[in-house]
Amino acid sequence: MRRLFYVISLSIFTLLGTNLALATSIVTTSPTAGSILSVSPSAVSIKANGDLVEGANSIEVTNPSGIRVDDGSIQVQGSVLLVGIKPLVTSGTYTVSYTLMVIDQESSSGTFTFIYNAPGEVTLATPQPSMSEEPLSTNNP
């Protein structure tokens, strides 16, 4: 009887542990969470730990003022969720909010941030013609 109790207890703990392991998780992000960028990304992507359910995921990118800067073109490519980004012009912390749903797993929602440092406005000097008098050299052989 005692042996049966141990087998049942072990089975329950194993099943509970398996369910916790089946929660959707992030493998990588691009740009990397917490990174500092000096070039505006053209897209933000999140790679999950399994293939994503088509139509059950969301991703939004907002600027430091809370205004959306993604173009709404969400794509799912296997385990990768991708959204296009409008060209970034404001320096600051950008927030990516997401909900991921992997097949046969619990959904996962969260946020991560990255910092964008807009390049300073560069002005190039325009060459101006100058009037200078240089003596003409006459070489008489």
GROMACS .gro file of N, CA, C and O in nm, residues 8-130:
model
  492
    8ILE      N    1   0.168   0.694  -0.687
    8ILE     CA    2   0.064   0.793  -0.717
    8ILE      C    3   0.116   0.934  -0.690
    8ILE      O    4   0.097   1.026  -0.771
    9SER      N    5   0.184   0.953  -0.578
    9SER     CA    6   0.238   1.086  -0.545
    9SER      C    7   0.339   1.131  -0.649
    9SER      O    8   0.337   1.246  -0.694
   10LEU      N    9   0.427   1.042  -0.689
   10LEU     CA   10   0.527   1.075  -0.790
   10LEU      C   11   0.460   1.110  -0.922
   10LEU      O   12   0.500   1.205  -0.990
   11SER      N   13   0.356   1.038  -0.957
   11SER     CA   14   0.284   1.066  -1.081
   11SER      C   15   0.219   1.204  -1.078
   11SER      O   16   0.224   1.278  -1.175
   12ILE      N   17   0.160   1.240  -0.966
   12ILE     CA   18   0.095   1.371  -0.952
   12ILE      C   19   0.198   1.482  -0.964
   12ILE      O   20   0.178   1.579  -1.037
   13PHE      N   21   0.311   1.471  -0.895
   13PHE     CA   22   0.416   1.573  -0.904
   13PHE      C   23   0.472   1.584  -1.044
   13PHE      O   24   0.500   1.693  -1.093
   14THR      N   25   0.486   1.472  -1.111
   14THR     CA   26   0.536   1.473  -1.248
   14THR      C   27   0.438   1.544  -1.340
   14THR      O   28   0.478   1.627  -1.421
   15LEU      N   29   0.309   1.516  -1.326
   15LEU     CA   30   0.209   1.581  -1.410
   15LEU      C   31   0.200   1.731  -1.382
   15LEU      O   32   0.190   1.811  -1.473
   16LEU      N   33   0.206   1.770  -1.256
   16LEU     CA   34   0.203   1.912  -1.223
   16LEU      C   35   0.326   1.982  -1.278
   16LEU      O   36   0.316   2.092  -1.333
   17GLY      N   37   0.440   1.924  -1.267
   17GLY     CA   38   0.563   1.981  -1.321
   17GLY      C   39   0.558   1.991  -1.472
   17GLY      O   40   0.604   2.089  -1.530
   18THR      N   41   0.500   1.895  -1.537
   18THR     CA   42   0.487   1.897  -1.683
   18THR      C   43   0.396   2.009  -1.727
   18THR      O   44   0.425   2.080  -1.822
   19ASN      N   45   0.286   2.031  -1.657
   19ASN     CA   46   0.195   2.140  -1.694
   19ASN      C   47   0.263   2.275  -1.679
   19ASN      O   48   0.241   2.363  -1.760
   20LEU      N   49   0.341   2.293  -1.576
   20LEU     CA   50   0.412   2.418  -1.560
   20LEU      C   51   0.515   2.438  -1.670
   20LEU      O   52   0.539   2.549  -1.714
   21ALA      N   53   0.576   2.332  -1.716
   21ALA     CA   54   0.676   2.342  -1.820
   21ALA      C   55   0.613   2.371  -1.955
   21ALA      O   56   0.680   2.412  -2.047
   22LEU      N   57   0.481   2.350  -1.969
   22LEU     CA   58   0.415   2.372  -2.096
   22LEU      C   59   0.362   2.514  -2.113
   22LEU      O   60   0.282   2.539  -2.201
   23ALA      N   61   0.405   2.605  -2.031
   23ALA     CA   62   0.366   2.744  -2.050
   23ALA      C   63   0.452   2.803  -2.163
   23ALA      O   64   0.571   2.775  -2.174
   24THR      N   65   0.389   2.884  -2.246
   24THR     CA   66   0.460   2.947  -2.357
   24THR      C   67   0.569   3.039  -2.304
   24THR      O   68   0.547   3.114  -2.209
   25SER      N   69   0.686   3.032  -2.364
   25SER     CA   70   0.796   3.119  -2.321
   25SER      C   71   0.870   3.174  -2.443
   25SER      O   72   0.861   3.121  -2.552
   26ILE      N   73   0.942   3.283  -2.420
   26ILE     CA   74   1.019   3.348  -2.525
   26ILE      C   75   1.158   3.288  -2.531
   26ILE      O   76   1.224   3.271  -2.428
   27VAL      N   77   1.204   3.258  -2.652
   27VAL     CA   78   1.340   3.209  -2.672
   27VAL      C   79   1.433   3.326  -2.701
   27VAL      O   80   1.537   3.340  -2.639
   28THR      N   81   1.394   3.413  -2.796
   28THR     CA   82   1.473   3.532  -2.830
   28THR      C   83   1.381   3.644  -2.877
   28THR      O   84   1.267   3.619  -2.916
   29THR      N   85   1.435   3.766  -2.874
   29THR     CA   86   1.366   3.882  -2.931
   29THR      C   87   1.462   3.958  -3.020
   29THR      O   88   1.584   3.951  -3.001
   30SER      N   89   1.406   4.031  -3.115
   30SER     CA   90   1.485   4.119  -3.199
   30SER      C   91   1.406   4.247  -3.220
   30SER      O   92   1.295   4.240  -3.273
   31PRO      N   93   1.457   4.361  -3.174
   31PRO     CA   94   1.583   4.379  -3.104
   31PRO      C   95   1.582   4.308  -2.969
   31PRO      O   96   1.477   4.281  -2.914
   32THR      N   97   1.699   4.281  -2.919
   32THR     CA   98   1.714   4.213  -2.791
   32THR      C   99   1.655   4.300  -2.680
   32THR      O  100   1.676   4.421  -2.678
   33ALA      N  101   1.580   4.237  -2.591
   33ALA     CA  102   1.520   4.309  -2.479
   33ALA      C  103   1.630   4.383  -2.402
   33ALA      O  104   1.734   4.326  -2.370
   34GLY      N  105   1.607   4.512  -2.375
   34GLY     CA  106   1.702   4.593  -2.300
   34GLY      C  107   1.815   4.651  -2.383
   34GLY      O  108   1.901   4.721  -2.328
   35SER      N  109   1.818   4.625  -2.513
   35SER     CA  110   1.928   4.674  -2.595
   35SER      C  111   1.916   4.823  -2.623
   35SER      O  112   1.809   4.883  -2.608
   36ILE      N  113   2.027   4.883  -2.664
   36ILE     CA  114   2.032   5.024  -2.700
   36ILE      C  115   2.068   5.030  -2.848
   36ILE      O  116   2.173   4.979  -2.889
   37LEU      N  117   1.981   5.093  -2.928
   37LEU     CA  118   1.998   5.097  -3.073
   37LEU      C  119   2.027   5.239  -3.119
   37LEU      O  120   1.973   5.335  -3.065
   38SER      N  121   2.110   5.250  -3.223
   38SER     CA  122   2.132   5.380  -3.286
   38SER      C  123   2.078   5.380  -3.428
   38SER      O  124   2.080   5.482  -3.496
   39VAL      N  125   2.030   5.264  -3.474
   39VAL     CA  126   1.968   5.251  -3.606
   39VAL      C  127   1.826   5.201  -3.584
   39VAL      O  128   1.805   5.104  -3.511
   40SER      N  129   1.730   5.265  -3.648
   40SER     CA  130   1.590   5.228  -3.633
   40SER      C  131   1.566   5.089  -3.691
   40SER      O  132   1.599   5.063  -3.806
   41PRO      N  133   1.507   4.998  -3.613
   41PRO     CA  134   1.477   4.865  -3.667
   41PRO      C  135   1.359   4.874  -3.764
   41PRO      O  136   1.275   4.963  -3.752
   42SER      N  137   1.353   4.784  -3.860
   42SER     CA  138   1.241   4.783  -3.955
   42SER      C  139   1.130   4.691  -3.907
   42SER      O  140   1.020   4.693  -3.960
   43ALA      N  141   1.160   4.607  -3.806
   43ALA     CA  142   1.061   4.513  -3.753
   43ALA      C  143   1.101   4.473  -3.612
   43ALA      O  144   1.217   4.490  -3.572
   44VAL      N  145   1.004   4.419  -3.539
   44VAL     CA  146   1.029   4.360  -3.408
   44VAL      C  147   0.979   4.216  -3.417
   44VAL      O  148   0.871   4.190  -3.470
   45SER      N  149   1.061   4.123  -3.367
   45SER     CA  150   1.020   3.983  -3.370
   45SER      C  151   1.042   3.917  -3.235
   45SER      O  152   1.128   3.958  -3.158
   46ILE      N  153   0.958   3.816  -3.210
   46ILE     CA  154   0.968   3.737  -3.088
   46ILE      C  155   0.964   3.591  -3.130
   46ILE      O  156   0.874   3.549  -3.204
   47LYS      N  157   1.062   3.514  -3.085
   47LYS     CA  158   1.063   3.370  -3.112
   47LYS      C  159   1.018   3.298  -2.986
   47LYS      O  160   1.075   3.315  -2.880
   48ALA      N  161   0.915   3.215  -3.001
   48ALA     CA  162   0.859   3.139  -2.890
   48ALA      C  163   0.921   3.000  -2.884
   48ALA      O  164   0.995   2.959  -2.974
   49ASN      N  165   0.887   2.925  -2.779
   49ASN     CA  166   0.943   2.791  -2.759
   49ASN      C  167   0.869   2.683  -2.839
   49ASN      O  168   0.897   2.566  -2.822
   50GLY      N  169   0.779   2.723  -2.927
   50GLY     CA  170   0.708   2.627  -3.012
   50GLY      C  171   0.632   2.701  -3.120
   50GLY      O  172   0.629   2.824  -3.123
   51ASP      N  173   0.569   2.627  -3.211
   51ASP     CA  174   0.493   2.689  -3.319
   51ASP      C  175   0.372   2.763  -3.263
   51ASP      O  176   0.298   2.711  -3.180
   52LEU      N  177   0.352   2.885  -3.313
   52LEU     CA  178   0.245   2.971  -3.266
   52LEU      C  179   0.114   2.939  -3.338
   52LEU      O  180   0.113   2.899  -3.454
   53VAL      N  181   0.003   2.960  -3.267
   53VAL     CA  182  -0.130   2.941  -3.323
   53VAL      C  183  -0.160   3.062  -3.412
   53VAL      O  184  -0.151   3.177  -3.367
   54GLU      N  185  -0.196   3.038  -3.536
   54GLU     CA  186  -0.228   3.146  -3.630
   54GLU      C  187  -0.350   3.224  -3.580
   54GLU      O  188  -0.450   3.166  -3.543
   55GLY      N  189  -0.340   3.357  -3.576
   55GLY     CA  190  -0.451   3.442  -3.538
   55GLY      C  191  -0.476   3.458  -3.389
   55GLY      O  192  -0.568   3.528  -3.350
   56ALA      N  193  -0.396   3.395  -3.304
   56ALA     CA  194  -0.418   3.403  -3.159
   56ALA      C  195  -0.310   3.483  -3.087
   56ALA      O  196  -0.304   3.482  -2.965
   57ASN      N  197  -0.226   3.553  -3.161
   57ASN     CA  198  -0.114   3.626  -3.103
   57ASN      C  199  -0.129   3.774  -3.130
   57ASN      O  200  -0.193   3.815  -3.227
   58SER      N  201  -0.067   3.855  -3.046
   58SER     CA  202  -0.068   3.999  -3.069
   58SER      C  203   0.067   4.058  -3.032
   58SER      O  204   0.140   4.003  -2.949
   59ILE      N  205   0.101   4.170  -3.097
   59ILE     CA  206   0.224   4.242  -3.067
   59ILE      C  207   0.204   4.388  -3.105
   59ILE      O  208   0.149   4.418  -3.210
   60GLU      N  209   0.242   4.477  -3.015
   60GLU     CA  210   0.234   4.621  -3.036
   60GLU      C  211   0.363   4.685  -2.988
   60GLU      O  212   0.419   4.643  -2.887
   61VAL      N  213   0.407   4.790  -3.059
   61VAL     CA  214   0.526   4.864  -3.019
   61VAL      C  215   0.486   5.009  -3.002
   61VAL      O  216   0.424   5.068  -3.091
   62THR      N  217   0.519   5.067  -2.886
   62THR     CA  218   0.486   5.207  -2.859
   62THR      C  219   0.612   5.287  -2.829
   62THR      O  220   0.709   5.235  -2.776
   63ASN      N  221   0.606   5.416  -2.864
   63ASN     CA  222   0.719   5.505  -2.840
   63ASN      C  223   0.716   5.558  -2.697
   63ASN      O  224   0.626   5.522  -2.621
   64PRO      N  225   0.811   5.642  -2.657
   64PRO     CA  226   0.814   5.692  -2.520
   64PRO      C  227   0.688   5.767  -2.477
   64PRO      O  228   0.656   5.774  -2.359
   65SER      N  229   0.611   5.819  -2.573
   65SER     CA  230   0.487   5.890  -2.543
   65SER      C  231   0.366   5.797  -2.541
   65SER      O  232   0.254   5.841  -2.518
   66GLY      N  233   0.387   5.668  -2.567
   66GLY     CA  234   0.277   5.571  -2.567
   66GLY      C  235   0.204   5.559  -2.700
   66GLY      O  236   0.101   5.494  -2.708
   67ILE      N  237   0.257   5.621  -2.804
   67ILE     CA  238   0.195   5.616  -2.937
   67ILE      C  239   0.249   5.496  -3.013
   67ILE      O  240   0.371   5.472  -3.013
   68ARG      N  241   0.157   5.421  -3.077
   68ARG     CA  242   0.199   5.302  -3.153
   68ARG      C  243   0.288   5.341  -3.271
   68ARG      O  244   0.257   5.435  -3.344
   69VAL      N  245   0.397   5.267  -3.286
   69VAL     CA  246   0.489   5.290  -3.399
   69VAL      C  247   0.501   5.167  -3.487
   69VAL      O  248   0.573   5.169  -3.587
   70ASP      N  249   0.429   5.058  -3.451
   70ASP     CA  250   0.428   4.943  -3.541
   70ASP      C  251   0.328   4.971  -3.652
   70ASP      O  252   0.240   5.055  -3.638
   71ASP      N  253   0.344   4.900  -3.766
   71ASP     CA  254   0.254   4.924  -3.879
   71ASP      C  255   0.136   4.828  -3.881
   71ASP      O  256   0.056   4.829  -3.974
   72GLY      N  257   0.122   4.743  -3.779
   72GLY     CA  258   0.008   4.653  -3.769
   72GLY      C  259   0.015   4.529  -3.856
   72GLY      O  260  -0.076   4.448  -3.857
   73SER      N  261   0.125   4.511  -3.928
   73SER     CA  262   0.139   4.396  -4.019
   73SER      C  263   0.194   4.275  -3.945
   73SER      O  264   0.308   4.234  -3.966
   74ILE      N  265   0.112   4.216  -3.858
   74ILE     CA  266   0.155   4.103  -3.778
   74ILE      C  267   0.164   3.978  -3.865
   74ILE      O  268   0.072   3.948  -3.942
   75GLN      N  269   0.276   3.907  -3.852
   75GLN     CA  270   0.297   3.783  -3.926
   75GLN      C  271   0.341   3.675  -3.829
   75GLN      O  272   0.415   3.701  -3.734
   76VAL      N  273   0.295   3.553  -3.854
   76VAL     CA  274   0.339   3.436  -3.779
   76VAL      C  275   0.411   3.345  -3.876
   76VAL      O  276   0.357   3.309  -3.980
   77GLN      N  277   0.535   3.312  -3.843
   77GLN     CA  278   0.616   3.221  -3.925
   77GLN      C  279   0.668   3.111  -3.834
   77GLN      O  280   0.775   3.124  -3.775
   78GLY      N  281   0.588   3.005  -3.818
   78GLY     CA  282   0.626   2.896  -3.728
   78GLY      C  283   0.625   2.943  -3.584
   78GLY      O  284   0.520   2.974  -3.528
   79SER      N  285   0.742   2.953  -3.523
   79SER     CA  286   0.753   2.996  -3.383
   79SER      C  287   0.786   3.143  -3.369
   79SER      O  288   0.811   3.191  -3.259
   80VAL      N  289   0.787   3.218  -3.481
   80VAL     CA  290   0.826   3.359  -3.478
   80VAL      C  291   0.705   3.449  -3.504
   80VAL      O  292   0.631   3.429  -3.600
   81LEU      N  293   0.687   3.549  -3.416
   81LEU     CA  294   0.585   3.652  -3.431
   81LEU      C  295   0.658   3.779  -3.472
   81LEU      O  296   0.757   3.817  -3.408
   82LEU      N  297   0.611   3.845  -3.578
   82LEU     CA  298   0.683   3.957  -3.637
   82LEU      C  299   0.586   4.070  -3.666
   82LEU      O  300   0.473   4.045  -3.709
   83VAL      N  301   0.629   4.195  -3.644
   83VAL     CA  302   0.550   4.312  -3.683
   83VAL      C  303   0.645   4.417  -3.739
   83VAL      O  304   0.756   4.436  -3.688
   84GLY      N  305   0.601   4.484  -3.847
   84GLY     CA  306   0.681   4.591  -3.907
   84GLY      C  307   0.678   4.715  -3.820
   84GLY      O  308   0.584   4.739  -3.744
   85ILE      N  309   0.783   4.797  -3.832
   85ILE     CA  310   0.797   4.919  -3.753
   85ILE      C  311   0.811   5.038  -3.848
   85ILE      O  312   0.885   5.031  -3.946
   86LYS      N  313   0.740   5.147  -3.816
   86LYS     CA  314   0.759   5.272  -3.889
   86LYS      C  315   0.896   5.326  -3.851
   86LYS      O  316   0.948   5.295  -3.743
   87PRO      N  317   0.960   5.407  -3.936
   87PRO     CA  318   1.091   5.461  -3.899
   87PRO      C  319   1.083   5.539  -3.767
   87PRO      O  320   0.997   5.626  -3.751
   88LEU      N  321   1.171   5.506  -3.675
   88LEU     CA  322   1.174   5.572  -3.545
   88LEU      C  323   1.248   5.704  -3.556
   88LEU      O  324   1.353   5.712  -3.620
   89VAL      N  325   1.194   5.808  -3.494
   89VAL     CA  326   1.257   5.940  -3.500
   89VAL      C  327   1.283   5.999  -3.361
   89VAL      O  328   1.360   6.093  -3.348
   90THR      N  329   1.218   5.946  -3.258
   90THR     CA  330   1.229   6.000  -3.124
   90THR      C  331   1.317   5.910  -3.038
   90THR      O  332   1.297   5.789  -3.033
   91SER      N  333   1.413   5.971  -2.970
   91SER     CA  334   1.497   5.895  -2.877
   91SER      C  335   1.416   5.860  -2.753
   91SER      O  336   1.328   5.935  -2.711
   92GLY      N  337   1.446   5.744  -2.694
   92GLY     CA  338   1.381   5.706  -2.570
   92GLY      C  339   1.357   5.557  -2.562
   92GLY      O  340   1.409   5.478  -2.641
   93THR      N  341   1.276   5.518  -2.463
   93THR     CA  342   1.246   5.378  -2.438
   93THR      C  343   1.120   5.337  -2.513
   93THR      O  344   1.015   5.399  -2.495
   94TYR      N  345   1.130   5.234  -2.593
   94TYR     CA  346   1.018   5.180  -2.669
   94TYR      C  347   0.972   5.051  -2.601
   94TYR      O  348   1.055   4.972  -2.556
   95THR      N  349   0.841   5.032  -2.594
   95THR     CA  350   0.784   4.918  -2.524
   95THR      C  351   0.716   4.825  -2.624
   95THR      O  352   0.637   4.870  -2.707
   96VAL      N  353   0.748   4.697  -2.613
   96VAL     CA  354   0.686   4.593  -2.694
   96VAL      C  355   0.592   4.514  -2.603
   96VAL      O  356   0.637   4.457  -2.504
   97SER      N  357   0.463   4.514  -2.635
   97SER     CA  358   0.363   4.437  -2.560
   97SER      C  359   0.319   4.321  -2.648
   97SER      O  360   0.295   4.339  -2.767
   98TYR      N  361   0.307   4.203  -2.589
   98TYR     CA  362   0.276   4.085  -2.669
   98TYR      C  363   0.189   3.986  -2.594
   98TYR      O  364   0.184   3.986  -2.472
   99THR      N  365   0.120   3.903  -2.673
   99THR     CA  366   0.053   3.783  -2.623
   99THR      C  367   0.089   3.672  -2.720
   99THR      O  368   0.073   3.688  -2.841
  100LEU      N  369   0.143   3.564  -2.666
  100LEU     CA  370   0.184   3.449  -2.747
  100LEU      C  371   0.100   3.328  -2.711
  100LEU      O  372   0.075   3.303  -2.594
  101MET      N  373   0.062   3.252  -2.812
  101MET     CA  374  -0.011   3.128  -2.791
  101MET      C  375   0.055   3.019  -2.875
  101MET      O  376   0.049   3.022  -2.997
  102VAL      N  377   0.122   2.928  -2.806
  102VAL     CA  378   0.185   2.814  -2.871
  102VAL      C  379   0.085   2.698  -2.869
  102VAL      O  380   0.010   2.681  -2.773
  103ILE      N  381   0.086   2.619  -2.975
  103ILE     CA  382  -0.004   2.505  -2.987
  103ILE      C  383   0.011   2.415  -2.864
  103ILE      O  384   0.121   2.379  -2.824
  104ASP      N  385  -0.102   2.379  -2.801
  104ASP     CA  386  -0.109   2.290  -2.684
  104ASP      C  387  -0.036   2.342  -2.561
  104ASP      O  388   0.012   2.264  -2.479
  105GLN      N  389  -0.025   2.475  -2.547
  105GLN     CA  390   0.038   2.533  -2.429
  105GLN      C  391  -0.045   2.651  -2.378
  105GLN      O  392  -0.128   2.705  -2.450
  106GLU      N  393  -0.020   2.690  -2.253
  106GLU     CA  394  -0.083   2.807  -2.195
  106GLU      C  395  -0.031   2.931  -2.267
  106GLU      O  396   0.086   2.938  -2.303
  107SER      N  397  -0.115   3.032  -2.286
  107SER     CA  398  -0.070   3.157  -2.349
  107SER      C  399   0.018   3.234  -2.251
  107SER      O  400   0.018   3.210  -2.131
  108SER      N  401   0.093   3.327  -2.307
  108SER     CA  402   0.184   3.408  -2.228
  108SER      C  403   0.175   3.552  -2.276
  108SER      O  404   0.177   3.577  -2.397
  109SER      N  405   0.162   3.647  -2.183
  109SER     CA  406   0.157   3.789  -2.218
  109SER      C  407   0.265   3.861  -2.139
  109SER      O  408   0.301   3.820  -2.029
  110GLY      N  409   0.314   3.969  -2.195
  110GLY     CA  410   0.415   4.046  -2.124
  110GLY      C  411   0.463   4.164  -2.206
  110GLY      O  412   0.405   4.198  -2.309
  111THR      N  413   0.569   4.226  -2.158
  111THR     CA  414   0.630   4.339  -2.226
  111THR      C  415   0.782   4.329  -2.214
  111THR      O  416   0.834   4.264  -2.124
  112PHE      N  417   0.849   4.393  -2.306
  112PHE     CA  418   0.992   4.418  -2.293
  112PHE      C  419   1.020   4.552  -2.359
  112PHE      O  420   0.936   4.606  -2.431
  113THR      N  421   1.137   4.608  -2.330
  113THR     CA  422   1.171   4.740  -2.383
  113THR      C  423   1.306   4.737  -2.452
  113THR      O  424   1.389   4.649  -2.429
  114PHE      N  425   1.326   4.836  -2.536
  114PHE     CA  426   1.457   4.865  -2.593
  114PHE      C  427   1.468   5.016  -2.602
  114PHE      O  428   1.368   5.088  -2.598
  115ILE      N  429   1.590   5.065  -2.609
  115ILE     CA  430   1.615   5.210  -2.615
  115ILE      C  431   1.664   5.244  -2.754
  115ILE      O  432   1.750   5.176  -2.809
  116TYR      N  433   1.608   5.352  -2.808
  116TYR     CA  434   1.652   5.401  -2.939
  116TYR      C  435   1.711   5.540  -2.920
  116TYR      O  436   1.646   5.628  -2.863
  117ASN      N  437   1.833   5.558  -2.965
  117ASN     CA  438   1.900   5.688  -2.963
  117ASN      C  439   1.900   5.741  -3.106
  117ASN      O  440   1.977   5.694  -3.190
  118ALA      N  441   1.814   5.838  -3.132
  118ALA     CA  442   1.805   5.896  -3.267
  118ALA      C  443   1.935   5.968  -3.298
  118ALA      O  444   1.988   6.041  -3.214
  119PRO      N  445   1.987   5.947  -3.418
  119PRO     CA  446   2.109   6.020  -3.453
  119PRO      C  447   2.080   6.169  -3.460
  119PRO      O  448   1.970   6.210  -3.499
  120GLY      N  449   2.178   6.249  -3.419
  120GLY     CA  450   2.160   6.395  -3.424
  120GLY      C  451   2.148   6.440  -3.568
  120GLY      O  452   2.190   6.374  -3.661
  121GLU      N  453   2.086   6.555  -3.585
  121GLU     CA  454   2.071   6.607  -3.720
  121GLU      C  455   2.208   6.651  -3.769
  121GLU      O  456   2.277   6.730  -3.707
  122VAL      N  457   2.244   6.597  -3.880
  122VAL     CA  458   2.374   6.626  -3.937
  122VAL      C  459   2.356   6.726  -4.051
  122VAL      O  460   2.276   6.705  -4.141
  123THR      N  461   2.429   6.834  -4.043
  123THR     CA  462   2.426   6.931  -4.153
  123THR      C  463   2.563   6.932  -4.217
  123THR      O  464   2.666   6.942  -4.149
  124LEU      N  465   2.562   6.922  -4.346
  124LEU     CA  466   2.687   6.925  -4.419
  124LEU      C  467   2.712   7.064  -4.473
  124LEU      O  468   2.620   7.130  -4.521
  125ALA      N  469   2.833   7.107  -4.467
  125ALA     CA  470   2.868   7.238  -4.520
  125ALA      C  471   2.853   7.235  -4.672
  125ALA      O  472   2.896   7.141  -4.738
  126THR      N  473   2.791   7.340  -4.724
  126THR     CA  474   2.777   7.351  -4.869
  126THR      C  475   2.895   7.431  -4.919
  126THR      O  476   2.920   7.543  -4.872
  127PRO      N  477   2.967   7.377  -5.015
  127PRO     CA  478   3.083   7.453  -5.065
  127PRO      C  479   3.038   7.582  -5.134
  127PRO      O  480   2.941   7.582  -5.208
  128GLN      N  481   3.105   7.688  -5.102
  128GLN     CA  482   3.076   7.818  -5.162
  128GLN      C  483   3.194   7.857  -5.251
  128GLN      O  484   3.309   7.841  -5.212
  129PRO      N  485   3.164   7.908  -5.368
  129PRO     CA  486   3.276   7.952  -5.454
  129PRO      C  487   3.345   8.072  -5.389
  129PRO      O  488   3.281   8.155  -5.325
  130SER      N  489   3.474   8.073  -5.400
  130SER     CA  490   3.548   8.185  -5.342
  130SER      C  491   3.620   8.260  -5.452
  130SER      O  492   3.663   8.202  -5.552
   0.00000   0.00000   0.00000
